[in-house]
Short mmCIF file of C-alpha atoms in Angstrom, two decimals:
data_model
loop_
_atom_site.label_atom_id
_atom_site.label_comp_id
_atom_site.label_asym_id
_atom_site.label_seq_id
_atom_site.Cartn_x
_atom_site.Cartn_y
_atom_site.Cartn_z
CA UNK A 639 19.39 18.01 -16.22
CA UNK A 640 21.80 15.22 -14.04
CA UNK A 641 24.31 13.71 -15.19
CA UNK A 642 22.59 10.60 -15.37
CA UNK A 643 19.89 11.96 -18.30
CA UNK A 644 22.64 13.73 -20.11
CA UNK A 645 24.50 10.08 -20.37
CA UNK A 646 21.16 8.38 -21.47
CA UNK A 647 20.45 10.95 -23.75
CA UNK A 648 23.23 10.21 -26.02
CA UNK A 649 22.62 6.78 -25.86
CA UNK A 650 21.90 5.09 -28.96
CA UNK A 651 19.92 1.74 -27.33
CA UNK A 652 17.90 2.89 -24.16
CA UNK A 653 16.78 -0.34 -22.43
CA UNK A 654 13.08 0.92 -20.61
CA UNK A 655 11.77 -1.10 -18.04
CA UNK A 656 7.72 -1.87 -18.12
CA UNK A 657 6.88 -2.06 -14.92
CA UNK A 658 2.82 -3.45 -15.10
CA UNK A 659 -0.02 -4.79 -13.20
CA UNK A 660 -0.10 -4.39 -10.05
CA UNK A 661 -1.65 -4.65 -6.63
CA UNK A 662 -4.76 -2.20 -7.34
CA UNK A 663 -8.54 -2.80 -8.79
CA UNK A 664 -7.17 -1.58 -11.92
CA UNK A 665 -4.55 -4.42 -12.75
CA UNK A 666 -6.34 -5.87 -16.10
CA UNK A 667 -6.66 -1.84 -17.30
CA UNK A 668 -3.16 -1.33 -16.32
CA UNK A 669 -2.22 -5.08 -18.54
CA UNK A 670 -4.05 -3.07 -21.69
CA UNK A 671 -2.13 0.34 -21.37
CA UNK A 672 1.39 -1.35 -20.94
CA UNK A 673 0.53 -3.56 -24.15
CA UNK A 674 -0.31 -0.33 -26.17
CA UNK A 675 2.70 0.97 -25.06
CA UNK A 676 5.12 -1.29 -25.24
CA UNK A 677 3.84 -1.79 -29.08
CA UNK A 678 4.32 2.12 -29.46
CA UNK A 679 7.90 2.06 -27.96
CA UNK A 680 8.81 -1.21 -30.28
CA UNK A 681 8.36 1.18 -33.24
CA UNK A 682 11.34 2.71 -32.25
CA UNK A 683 14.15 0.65 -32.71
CA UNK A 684 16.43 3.02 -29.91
CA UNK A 685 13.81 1.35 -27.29
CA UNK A 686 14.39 -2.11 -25.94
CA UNK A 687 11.62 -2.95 -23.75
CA UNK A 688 11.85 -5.10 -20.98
CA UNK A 689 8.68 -5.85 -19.42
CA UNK A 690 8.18 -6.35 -15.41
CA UNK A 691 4.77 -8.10 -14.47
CA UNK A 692 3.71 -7.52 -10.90
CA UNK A 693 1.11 -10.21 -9.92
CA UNK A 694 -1.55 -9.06 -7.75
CA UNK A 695 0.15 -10.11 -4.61
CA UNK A 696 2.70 -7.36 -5.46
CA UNK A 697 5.37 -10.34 -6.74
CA UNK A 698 7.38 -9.29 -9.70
CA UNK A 699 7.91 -11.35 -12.36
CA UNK A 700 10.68 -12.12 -14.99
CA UNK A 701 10.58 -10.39 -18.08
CA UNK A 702 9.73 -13.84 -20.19
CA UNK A 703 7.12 -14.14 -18.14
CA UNK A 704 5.99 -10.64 -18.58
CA UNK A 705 6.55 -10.76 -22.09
CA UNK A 706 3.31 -13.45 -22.00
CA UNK A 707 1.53 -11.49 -20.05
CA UNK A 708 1.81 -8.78 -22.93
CA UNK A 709 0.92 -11.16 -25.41
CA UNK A 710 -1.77 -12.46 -24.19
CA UNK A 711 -3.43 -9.44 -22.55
CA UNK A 712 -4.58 -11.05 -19.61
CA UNK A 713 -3.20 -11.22 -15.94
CA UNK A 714 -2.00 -14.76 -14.21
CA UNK A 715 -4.09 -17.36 -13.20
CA UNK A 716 -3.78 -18.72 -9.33
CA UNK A 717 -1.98 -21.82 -10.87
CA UNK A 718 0.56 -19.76 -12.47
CA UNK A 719 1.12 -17.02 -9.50
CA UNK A 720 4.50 -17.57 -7.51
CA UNK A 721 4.29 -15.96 -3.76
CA UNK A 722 6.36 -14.64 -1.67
CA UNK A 723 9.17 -14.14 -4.21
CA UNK A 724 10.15 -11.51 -6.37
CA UNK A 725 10.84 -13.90 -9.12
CA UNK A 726 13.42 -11.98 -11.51
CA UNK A 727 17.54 -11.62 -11.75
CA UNK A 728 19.23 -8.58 -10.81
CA UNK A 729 21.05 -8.33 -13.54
CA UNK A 730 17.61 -7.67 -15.53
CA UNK A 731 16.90 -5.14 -13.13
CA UNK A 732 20.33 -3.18 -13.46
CA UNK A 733 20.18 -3.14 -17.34
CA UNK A 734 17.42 -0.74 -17.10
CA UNK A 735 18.17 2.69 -18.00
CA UNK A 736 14.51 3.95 -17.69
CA UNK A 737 11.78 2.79 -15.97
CA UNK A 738 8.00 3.16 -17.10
CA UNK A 739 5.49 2.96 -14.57
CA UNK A 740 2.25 1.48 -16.58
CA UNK A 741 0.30 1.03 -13.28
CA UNK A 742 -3.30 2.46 -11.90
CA UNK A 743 -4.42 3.31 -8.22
CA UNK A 744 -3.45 2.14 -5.26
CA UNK A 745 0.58 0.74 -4.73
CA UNK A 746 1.64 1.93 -8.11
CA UNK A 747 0.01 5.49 -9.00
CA UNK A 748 -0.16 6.94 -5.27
CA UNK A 749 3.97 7.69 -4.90
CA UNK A 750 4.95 4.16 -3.59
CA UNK A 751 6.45 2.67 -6.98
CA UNK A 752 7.79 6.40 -7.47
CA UNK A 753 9.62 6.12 -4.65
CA UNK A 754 10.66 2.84 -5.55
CA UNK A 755 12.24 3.92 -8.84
CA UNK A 756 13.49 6.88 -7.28
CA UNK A 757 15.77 4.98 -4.90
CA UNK A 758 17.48 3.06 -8.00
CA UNK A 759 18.39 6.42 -9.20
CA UNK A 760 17.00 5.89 -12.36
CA UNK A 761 14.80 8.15 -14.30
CA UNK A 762 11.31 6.93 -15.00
CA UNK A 763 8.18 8.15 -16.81
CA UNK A 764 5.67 10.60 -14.98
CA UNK A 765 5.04 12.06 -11.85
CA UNK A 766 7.00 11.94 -8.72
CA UNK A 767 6.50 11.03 -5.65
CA UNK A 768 5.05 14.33 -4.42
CA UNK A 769 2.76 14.75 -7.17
CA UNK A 770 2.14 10.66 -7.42
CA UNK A 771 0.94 11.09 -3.51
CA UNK A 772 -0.92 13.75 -3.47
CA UNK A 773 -2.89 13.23 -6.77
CA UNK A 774 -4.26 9.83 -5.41
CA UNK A 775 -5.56 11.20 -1.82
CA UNK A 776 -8.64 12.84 -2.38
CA UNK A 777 -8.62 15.32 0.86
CA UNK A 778 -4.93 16.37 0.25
CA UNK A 779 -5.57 17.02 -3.30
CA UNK A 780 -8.47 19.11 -2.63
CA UNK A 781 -6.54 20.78 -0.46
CA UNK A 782 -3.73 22.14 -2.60
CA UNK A 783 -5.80 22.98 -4.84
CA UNK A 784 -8.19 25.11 -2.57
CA UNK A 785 -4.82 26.77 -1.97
CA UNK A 786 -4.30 27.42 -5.84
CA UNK A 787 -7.34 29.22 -5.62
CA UNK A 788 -9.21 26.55 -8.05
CA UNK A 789 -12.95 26.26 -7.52
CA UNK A 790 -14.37 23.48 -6.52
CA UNK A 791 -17.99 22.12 -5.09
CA UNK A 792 -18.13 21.78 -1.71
CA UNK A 793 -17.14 19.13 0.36
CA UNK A 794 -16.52 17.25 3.76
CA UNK A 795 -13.88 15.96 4.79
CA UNK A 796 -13.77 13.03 7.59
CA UNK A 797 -12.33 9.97 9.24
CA UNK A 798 -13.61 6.58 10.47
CA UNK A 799 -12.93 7.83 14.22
CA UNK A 800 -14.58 10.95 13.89
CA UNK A 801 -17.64 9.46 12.37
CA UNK A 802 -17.69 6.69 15.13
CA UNK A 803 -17.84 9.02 17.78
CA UNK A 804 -20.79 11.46 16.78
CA UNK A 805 -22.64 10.05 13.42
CA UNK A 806 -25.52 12.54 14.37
CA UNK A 807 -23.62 15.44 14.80
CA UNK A 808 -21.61 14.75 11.38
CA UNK A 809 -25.02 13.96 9.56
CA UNK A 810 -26.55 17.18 10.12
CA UNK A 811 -23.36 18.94 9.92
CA UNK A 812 -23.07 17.53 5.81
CA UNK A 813 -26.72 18.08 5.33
CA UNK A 814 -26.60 21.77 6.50
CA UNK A 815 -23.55 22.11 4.35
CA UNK A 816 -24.31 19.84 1.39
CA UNK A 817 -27.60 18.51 1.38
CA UNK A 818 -28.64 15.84 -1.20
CA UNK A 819 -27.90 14.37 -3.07
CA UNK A 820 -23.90 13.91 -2.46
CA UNK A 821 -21.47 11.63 -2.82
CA UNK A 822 -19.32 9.71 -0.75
CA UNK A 823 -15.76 8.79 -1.01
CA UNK A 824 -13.03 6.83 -0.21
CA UNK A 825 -10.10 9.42 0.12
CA UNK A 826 -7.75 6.67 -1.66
CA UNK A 827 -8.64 4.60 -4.27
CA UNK A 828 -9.10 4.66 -8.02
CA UNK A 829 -11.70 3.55 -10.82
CA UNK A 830 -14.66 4.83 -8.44
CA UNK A 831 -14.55 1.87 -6.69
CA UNK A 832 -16.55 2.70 -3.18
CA UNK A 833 -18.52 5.72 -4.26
CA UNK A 834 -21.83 5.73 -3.43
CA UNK A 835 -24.37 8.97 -4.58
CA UNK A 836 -26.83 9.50 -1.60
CA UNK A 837 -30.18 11.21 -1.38
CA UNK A 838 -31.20 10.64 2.24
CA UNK A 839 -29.61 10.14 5.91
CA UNK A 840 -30.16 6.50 4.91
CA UNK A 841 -28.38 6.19 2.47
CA UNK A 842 -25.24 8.32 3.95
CA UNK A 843 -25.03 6.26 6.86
CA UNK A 844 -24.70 3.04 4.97
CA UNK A 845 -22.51 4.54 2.16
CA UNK A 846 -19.92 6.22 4.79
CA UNK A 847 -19.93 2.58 6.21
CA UNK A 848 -19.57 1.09 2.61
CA UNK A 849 -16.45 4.20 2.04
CA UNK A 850 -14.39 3.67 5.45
CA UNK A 851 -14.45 -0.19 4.56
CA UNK A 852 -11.85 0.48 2.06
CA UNK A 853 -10.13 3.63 3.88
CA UNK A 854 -10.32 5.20 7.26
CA UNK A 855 -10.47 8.87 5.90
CA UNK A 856 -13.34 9.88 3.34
CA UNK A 857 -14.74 12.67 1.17
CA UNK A 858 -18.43 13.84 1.28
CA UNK A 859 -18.73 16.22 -2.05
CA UNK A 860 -22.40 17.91 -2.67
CA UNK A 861 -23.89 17.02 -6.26
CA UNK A 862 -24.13 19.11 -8.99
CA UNK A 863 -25.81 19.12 -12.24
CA UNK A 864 -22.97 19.29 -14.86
CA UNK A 865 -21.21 18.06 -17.65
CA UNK A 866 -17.89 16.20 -16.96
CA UNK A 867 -15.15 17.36 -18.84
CA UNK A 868 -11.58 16.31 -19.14
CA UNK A 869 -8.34 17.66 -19.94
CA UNK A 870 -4.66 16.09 -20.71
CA UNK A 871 -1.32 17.80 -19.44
CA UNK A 872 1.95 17.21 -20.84
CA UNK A 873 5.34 18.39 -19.99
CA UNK A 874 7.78 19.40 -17.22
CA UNK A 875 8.04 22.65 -16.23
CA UNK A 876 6.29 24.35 -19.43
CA UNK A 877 3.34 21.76 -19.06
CA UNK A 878 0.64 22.10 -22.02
CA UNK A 879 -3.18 21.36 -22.39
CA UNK A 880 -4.26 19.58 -24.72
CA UNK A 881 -8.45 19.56 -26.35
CA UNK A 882 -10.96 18.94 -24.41
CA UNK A 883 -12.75 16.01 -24.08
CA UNK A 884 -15.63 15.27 -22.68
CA UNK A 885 -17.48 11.68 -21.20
CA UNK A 886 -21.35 11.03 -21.97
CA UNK A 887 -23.41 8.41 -19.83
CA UNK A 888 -27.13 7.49 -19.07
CA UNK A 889 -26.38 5.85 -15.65
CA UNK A 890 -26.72 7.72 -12.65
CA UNK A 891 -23.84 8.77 -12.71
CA UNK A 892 -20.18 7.65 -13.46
CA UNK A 893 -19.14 4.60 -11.36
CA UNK A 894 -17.39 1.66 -11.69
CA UNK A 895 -19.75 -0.43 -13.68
CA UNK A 896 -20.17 2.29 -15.88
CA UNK A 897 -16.38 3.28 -16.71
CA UNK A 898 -15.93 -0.41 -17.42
CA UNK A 899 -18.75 -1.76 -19.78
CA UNK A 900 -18.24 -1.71 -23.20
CA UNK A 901 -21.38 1.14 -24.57
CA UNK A 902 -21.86 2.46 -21.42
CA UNK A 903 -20.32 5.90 -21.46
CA UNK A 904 -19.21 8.11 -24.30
CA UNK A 905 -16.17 9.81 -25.54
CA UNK A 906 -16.88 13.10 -27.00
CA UNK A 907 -13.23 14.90 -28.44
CA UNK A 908 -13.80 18.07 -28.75
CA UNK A 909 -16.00 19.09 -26.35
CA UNK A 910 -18.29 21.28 -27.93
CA UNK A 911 -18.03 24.31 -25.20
CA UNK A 912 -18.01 27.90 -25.80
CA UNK A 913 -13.79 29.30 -26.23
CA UNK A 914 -14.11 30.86 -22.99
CA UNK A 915 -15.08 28.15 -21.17
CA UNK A 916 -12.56 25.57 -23.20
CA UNK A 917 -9.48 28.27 -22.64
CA UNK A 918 -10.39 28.27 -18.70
CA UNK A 919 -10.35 24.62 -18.47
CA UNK A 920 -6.57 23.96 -20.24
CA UNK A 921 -5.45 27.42 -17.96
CA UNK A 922 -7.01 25.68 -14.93
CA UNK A 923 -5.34 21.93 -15.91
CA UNK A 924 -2.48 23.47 -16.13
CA UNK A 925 -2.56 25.28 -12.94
CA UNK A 926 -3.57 22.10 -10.96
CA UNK A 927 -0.93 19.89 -12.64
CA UNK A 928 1.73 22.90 -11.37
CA UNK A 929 0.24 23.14 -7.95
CA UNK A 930 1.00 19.41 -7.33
CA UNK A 931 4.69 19.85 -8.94
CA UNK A 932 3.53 17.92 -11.60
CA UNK A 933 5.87 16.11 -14.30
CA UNK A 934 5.28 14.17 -17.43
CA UNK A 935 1.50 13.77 -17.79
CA UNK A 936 -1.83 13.66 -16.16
CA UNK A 937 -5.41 13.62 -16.90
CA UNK A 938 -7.45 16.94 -15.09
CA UNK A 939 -11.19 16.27 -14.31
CA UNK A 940 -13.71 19.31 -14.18
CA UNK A 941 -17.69 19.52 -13.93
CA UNK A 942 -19.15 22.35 -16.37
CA UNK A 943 -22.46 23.84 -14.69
CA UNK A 944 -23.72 25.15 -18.05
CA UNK A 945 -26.59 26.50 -16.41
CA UNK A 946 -24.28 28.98 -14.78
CA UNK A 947 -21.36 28.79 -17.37
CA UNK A 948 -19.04 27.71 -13.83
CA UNK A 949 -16.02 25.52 -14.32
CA UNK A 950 -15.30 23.61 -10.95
CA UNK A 951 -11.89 21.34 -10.73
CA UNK A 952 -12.63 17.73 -9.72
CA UNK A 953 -9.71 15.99 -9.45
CA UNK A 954 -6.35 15.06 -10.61
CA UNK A 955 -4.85 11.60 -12.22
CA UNK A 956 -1.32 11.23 -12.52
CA UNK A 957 -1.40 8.37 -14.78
CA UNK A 958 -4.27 7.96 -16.47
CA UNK A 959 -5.84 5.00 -18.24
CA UNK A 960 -3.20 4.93 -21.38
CA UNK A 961 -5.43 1.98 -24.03
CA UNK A 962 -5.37 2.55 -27.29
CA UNK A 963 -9.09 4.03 -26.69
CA UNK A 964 -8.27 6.02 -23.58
CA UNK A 965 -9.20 9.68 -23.21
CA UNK A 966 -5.56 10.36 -22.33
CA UNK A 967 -3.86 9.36 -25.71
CA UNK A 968 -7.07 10.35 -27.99
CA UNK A 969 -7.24 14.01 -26.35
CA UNK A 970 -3.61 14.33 -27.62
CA UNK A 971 -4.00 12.47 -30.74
CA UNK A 972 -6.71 15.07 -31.99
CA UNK A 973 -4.44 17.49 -30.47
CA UNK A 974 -1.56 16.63 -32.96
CA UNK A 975 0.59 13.83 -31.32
CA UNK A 976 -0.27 10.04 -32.55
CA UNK A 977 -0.13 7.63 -29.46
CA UNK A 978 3.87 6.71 -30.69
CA UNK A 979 4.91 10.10 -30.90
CA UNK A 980 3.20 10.70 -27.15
CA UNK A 981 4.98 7.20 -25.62
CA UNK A 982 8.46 8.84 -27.17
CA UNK A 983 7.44 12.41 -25.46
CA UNK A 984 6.76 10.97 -22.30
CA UNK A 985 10.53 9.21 -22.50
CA UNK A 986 12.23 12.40 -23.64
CA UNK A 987 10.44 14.36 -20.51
CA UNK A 988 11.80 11.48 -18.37
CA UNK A 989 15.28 11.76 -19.22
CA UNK A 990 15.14 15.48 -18.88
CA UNK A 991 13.40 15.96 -15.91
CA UNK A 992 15.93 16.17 -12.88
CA UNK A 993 16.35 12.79 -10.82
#
């Protein structure tokens, strides 16, 4: 523990900057979380919560303004955006003491904001840069964790330029090692936005157009028929799993539309899985959220082929959706630790996790 966390730690009034919003596709989720945790934190009267609203254009905004933002639960409209200005004082900035990073995907969960925070040499909430960077690129994730020796399905990985120069070659090369259906993937980007399930050469063609649209390097994963199953981590260096959950649905499978509409998908905590199976998953969450250097929280994604009784890791979030009905904060709240109790836990790891 720094100097630093030992001096906020014996603070009796910690002043935590809510940093929310943001630049990704998951700005009015992010708006959601930080209300539900800024009302947590304001049950604790050591917290004074100063709010930070970044508009879509990546402008931050003053904490009055933020603090409307909250209220209302709803980002900006165009004739209340300011641009190119980062429309706060710096003496709001500097009375932070701890920053919490309430923001989803891309330029805010992928290390940039991390880094950010890290250069005011201040602690903040959740995973570092390291962690924060790797968790949100789909090929480098898949990678460490091939290296942990976690099971996964198998996959391709690719860029635009390598596509461009030999589609042919490439689509027999993922059929022979694939086949179909499979899914295609933007290596960088949240909330499933530009993943497309194919069945034919078609459809891979037009979905590996549709995927390098939004990033130059992609992810081709072969289907399987399994359950999807979730897992929350908490904790520094001694990270621990928490129940599992586990997310029902009747559309093809689990895209954007679907994560978004109100009746569309299911939350099922506990998981009804055989011990075995359930004590595999937390060992493997925890083993993923340690391979990345993990620190404060994340939410660990697996498939469960029943028909073979096979766990296989699918990916990593480093700060998951955090609502009030989020699988995050329910997993732990049927775990033991009401949604309060979790924002405090998530400060304490903060201040003792070395800056």
């Amino acid at each position: 523990m720094t100097g630093i966390s030992i001096d906020l730690a014996a603070k009796s009034l910690l002043y935590v900057g809510l940093l929310f919003g943001g630049q990704s596709g998951e700005h009015d989720v992010s708006i959601t979380s930080a209300k539900a945790i800024a009302s947590a934190l304001s049950q604790n009267p050591r917290y004074h919560v100063q709010p930070f609203y970044i508009q879509r254009d990546g402008t931050w905004r003053s904490p009055d303004v933020s603090k409307q933002v909250l209220e209302s639960g709803k980002g900006l409209q165009d004739s209340e955006l300011l641009t190119n200005a980062a429309f706060f004082l710096p003496t709001e900035v500097q009375q932070v003491d701890l920053w919490f990073p309430v923001l989803h995907g891309p330029n805010g969960e992928d290390g940039t904001v991390q880094g950010l925070l890290q250069l005011m040499h201040k602690p903040y909430v959740g995973n570092g840069v390291l962690a924060s960077s790797v968790g949100m690129d789909k090929i480098a994730m898949k990678a460490i964790f091939a290296n942990a020796g976690l099971p996964q399905v198998k996959y391709v990985a690719l860029n635009r330029w390598q596509w461009q120069q030999d589609e042919p070659a490439w689509s027999e090369h993922i059929e022979a090692t694939l086949g179909y259906p499979c899914f295609v993937k933007p290596s960088n980007l949240g909330s499933s936005v530009g993943i497309s399930k194919v069945r034919d050469r078609t459809q891979l063609n037009e979905a590996i157009a549709s995927a390098t649209s939004y990033d130059p390097r992609i992810i081709i994963e072969q289907g399987v028929v399994a359950r999807e199953i979730e897992c929350a981590v908490l904790g520094n260096e001694q990270p621990q799993a928490s129940a599992i959950g586990e997310i029902t649905f009747t559309s093809d499978f689990y895209d954007y539309e679907t994560k978004y509409t109100a009746g569309m998908a299911e939350l099922i905590i506990p998981s009804k899985l055989p011990d075995n199976v359930a004590q595999a998953v937390q060992s493997m969450a925890v083993k993923a959220f340690q391979s990345l250097a993990g620190s404060g929280l994340a939410r660990v994604d697996f498939f469960y082929v029943e028909a073979t009784g096979t766990v296989l890791i699918n990916e990593i979030n480093t700060f998951p959706g955090f609502t009030s009905l989020s699988m995050y904060p329910k997993l732990w709240e049927y775990s033991g630790i009401p949604f309060a109790e979790l924002c405090d836990r998530l400060v304490a790891l903060a201040l003792e996790k070395q800056v």
